[in-house]
Amino acid sequence: MTKTHIVTPRWGWALTGSGHFFTESLEMIRSLDHCDLFVSKAAAEVVRMYKHDLNLPDTIRIFKDTTASAAPVGGFYYNVYHTLVVAPATSNTVAKAVYGISDNLATNVFAQAGKCRVPTIVFACDTAPELETRAPKGMVMVYPRRIDLENTDRLKSFEATQVVESLAALREAVERRKRELAEQA
């Protein structure tokens, strides 16, 4: 199948290995006009575990975590992206982002977006002492550790990074960014 003409700049969206609002994140991705989807190895596992598919519109390109150097991040250097969304973001992804570790596709695109001053929205999974989340067999309670909550708070201080803590806040942040982009056009 041939993809439609690639429009730039475009959205970048990194999926990590969390089932927390994974389905809803995929729905939001489908609503974007032009987006590149960065799928970490852990996210690819979640796609299988939760029996999702990545059937997406032709305007969305998919990059999977298959190279040691995360080669697809190069687009950030050439103004291919106007925005990066990392959603859902696991506590592992948030911790690596906070400490500057970029050893997979999701953490690499986050690092490169920061280095290239691309506005970033991160939907952190661990945002409260108690959360209900979806597991492959249904809803479960989880209790994020103090370090997970502290890392989420630390990430809020990063330049050009907006951390959102709910699905509603993610939707609002994406819609706000769409309005900003429309005003700039």
Coordinates of C-alpha atoms in Angstrom, one line a residue:
M1 CA 0.0 0.0 0.0
T2 CA 1.3 3.4 -0.9
K3 CA 1.1 6.1 1.8
T4 CA -0.3 9.5 0.8
H5 CA 1.9 12.5 0.3
I6 CA 3.9 13.2 3.5
V7 CA 3.0 16.5 4.9
T8 CA 5.4 18.3 7.1
P9 CA 5.7 19.5 9.8
R10 CA 3.6 16.8 11.4
W11 CA 2.7 15.2 14.7
G12 CA 5.1 12.7 16.3
W13 CA 3.5 10.3 18.8
A14 CA 5.4 7.8 20.9
L15 CA 3.7 4.7 22.3
T16 CA 5.2 3.0 25.3
G17 CA 4.4 -0.3 27.0
S18 CA 1.5 0.7 29.1
G19 CA -2.1 -0.5 28.7
H20 CA -3.3 2.6 30.7
F21 CA -5.6 4.4 28.2
F22 CA -3.8 2.7 25.3
T23 CA -7.0 2.2 23.3
E24 CA -8.0 5.8 23.8
S25 CA -4.5 6.9 22.7
L26 CA -4.9 4.9 19.5
E27 CA -8.2 6.6 18.9
M28 CA -6.7 10.0 19.3
I29 CA -3.8 9.1 16.9
R30 CA -6.4 8.1 14.3
S31 CA -8.0 11.6 14.6
L32 CA -4.8 13.4 13.7
D33 CA -4.3 14.5 10.1
H34 CA -0.6 13.8 9.7
C35 CA 1.3 11.8 12.3
D36 CA 4.3 9.6 12.6
L37 CA 3.8 6.9 15.2
F38 CA 6.9 5.7 17.1
V39 CA 6.2 2.2 18.6
S40 CA 8.6 1.0 21.3
K41 CA 9.3 -2.7 21.6
A42 CA 7.2 -2.7 24.8
A43 CA 4.3 -0.9 23.0
A44 CA 4.4 -3.6 20.3
E45 CA 4.0 -6.2 23.0
V46 CA 1.0 -4.3 24.5
V47 CA -0.6 -4.2 21.0
R48 CA -0.4 -8.0 20.9
M49 CA -1.4 -8.5 24.6
Y50 CA -4.5 -6.2 24.4
K51 CA -5.4 -7.6 20.9
H52 CA -5.2 -4.2 19.2
D53 CA -4.2 -3.6 15.6
L54 CA -2.3 -0.7 14.1
N55 CA -4.6 -0.2 11.2
L56 CA -4.3 3.5 10.8
P57 CA -5.1 6.1 8.1
D58 CA -2.7 6.4 5.2
T59 CA -1.5 9.8 6.5
I60 CA 0.1 8.0 9.5
R61 CA 3.5 6.4 9.2
I62 CA 4.6 3.8 11.7
F63 CA 8.2 3.5 12.9
K64 CA 9.1 0.5 15.1
D65 CA 11.9 0.1 17.5
T66 CA 14.2 -2.0 15.3
T67 CA 17.5 -0.1 15.3
A68 CA 20.1 0.3 18.1
S69 CA 20.5 4.0 17.3
A70 CA 16.8 4.7 16.9
A71 CA 17.4 6.0 13.4
P72 CA 13.9 7.4 12.8
V73 CA 14.6 10.2 15.3
G74 CA 16.5 12.1 12.6
G75 CA 13.4 13.9 11.5
F76 CA 13.5 16.0 14.6
Y77 CA 16.7 17.7 13.3
Y78 CA 15.0 18.8 10.0
N79 CA 11.7 20.3 11.3
V80 CA 9.6 17.3 10.3
Y81 CA 7.7 17.6 13.6
H82 CA 5.8 20.5 15.1
T83 CA 4.7 18.5 18.2
L84 CA 5.6 15.2 20.0
V85 CA 3.1 13.3 22.2
V86 CA 4.3 10.5 24.4
A87 CA 1.1 8.7 25.5
P88 CA 0.7 6.6 27.4
A89 CA 4.0 7.1 29.2
T90 CA 5.0 4.3 31.6
S91 CA 6.9 5.0 34.8
N92 CA 9.9 3.5 33.1
T93 CA 9.7 5.9 30.2
V94 CA 9.2 8.9 32.6
A95 CA 12.1 7.8 34.8
K96 CA 14.4 7.5 31.8
A97 CA 13.3 10.9 30.4
V98 CA 13.9 12.5 33.8
Y99 CA 17.4 11.1 34.1
G100 CA 18.4 11.7 30.4
I101 CA 18.4 8.0 29.4
S102 CA 17.5 7.5 25.8
D103 CA 17.9 3.8 25.1
N104 CA 14.8 2.9 23.1
L105 CA 12.7 4.6 20.4
A106 CA 10.3 6.3 22.8
T107 CA 13.0 7.8 25.0
N108 CA 15.1 8.7 22.0
V109 CA 12.3 10.7 20.3
F110 CA 11.6 12.4 23.7
A111 CA 15.3 13.4 24.0
Q112 CA 15.5 14.6 20.4
A113 CA 12.3 16.6 20.6
G114 CA 13.8 18.4 23.7
K115 CA 17.1 19.0 22.0
C116 CA 15.3 20.4 18.9
R117 CA 12.8 22.5 21.0
V118 CA 9.8 20.6 19.7
P119 CA 6.8 21.1 22.1
T120 CA 6.0 17.9 23.9
I121 CA 3.0 16.5 25.6
V122 CA 3.5 13.6 28.0
F123 CA 0.6 11.6 29.4
A124 CA 2.2 10.0 32.5
C125 CA 0.5 6.9 33.7
D126 CA 1.6 7.1 37.4
T127 CA 0.1 10.3 38.7
A128 CA -1.7 9.5 41.9
P129 CA -1.1 7.2 44.9
E130 CA -4.0 4.9 43.7
L131 CA -5.2 4.3 40.1
E132 CA -7.5 2.1 38.3
T133 CA -6.1 0.9 35.0
R134 CA -6.8 -1.6 32.3
A135 CA -4.9 -4.9 32.3
P136 CA -5.3 -7.5 29.5
K137 CA -8.0 -9.3 31.6
G138 CA -9.8 -6.2 32.9
M139 CA -9.6 -3.3 35.3
V140 CA -7.1 -3.5 38.2
M141 CA -5.9 -1.2 41.0
V142 CA -2.3 -0.1 41.0
Y143 CA -0.4 1.9 43.6
P144 CA 2.5 3.9 42.1
R145 CA 5.6 4.1 44.1
R146 CA 6.8 7.4 45.6
I147 CA 9.7 7.4 43.1
D148 CA 7.2 7.1 40.2
L149 CA 5.2 10.1 41.5
E150 CA 8.4 12.1 42.1
N151 CA 9.6 11.5 38.6
T152 CA 6.3 12.6 37.1
D153 CA 6.6 15.8 39.1
R154 CA 10.3 16.3 38.0
L155 CA 9.3 15.9 34.4
K156 CA 6.9 18.9 34.7
S157 CA 9.9 21.2 35.1
F158 CA 11.4 20.2 31.6
E159 CA 11.5 22.9 28.9
A160 CA 8.8 22.8 26.3
T161 CA 7.2 19.7 28.0
Q162 CA 3.7 19.6 29.2
V163 CA 2.8 16.7 31.5
V164 CA -0.9 15.7 31.6
E165 CA -2.4 13.4 34.2
S166 CA -5.7 12.3 32.8
L167 CA -7.2 11.3 29.5
A168 CA -9.3 14.5 29.5
A169 CA -6.2 16.6 30.0
L170 CA -4.5 14.8 27.1
R171 CA -7.4 15.5 24.8
E172 CA -7.4 19.1 25.9
A173 CA -3.7 19.5 25.4
V174 CA -3.9 18.0 21.9
E175 CA -6.8 20.2 21.0
R176 CA -5.1 23.3 22.3
R177 CA -2.0 22.4 20.2
K178 CA -4.2 22.0 17.1
R179 CA -5.6 25.5 17.7
E180 CA -2.1 27.0 18.2
L181 CA -1.0 25.3 14.9
A182 CA -4.1 26.6 13.1
E183 CA -3.3 30.2 14.4
Q184 CA 0.3 29.9 13.2
A185 CA -0.8 28.8 9.7

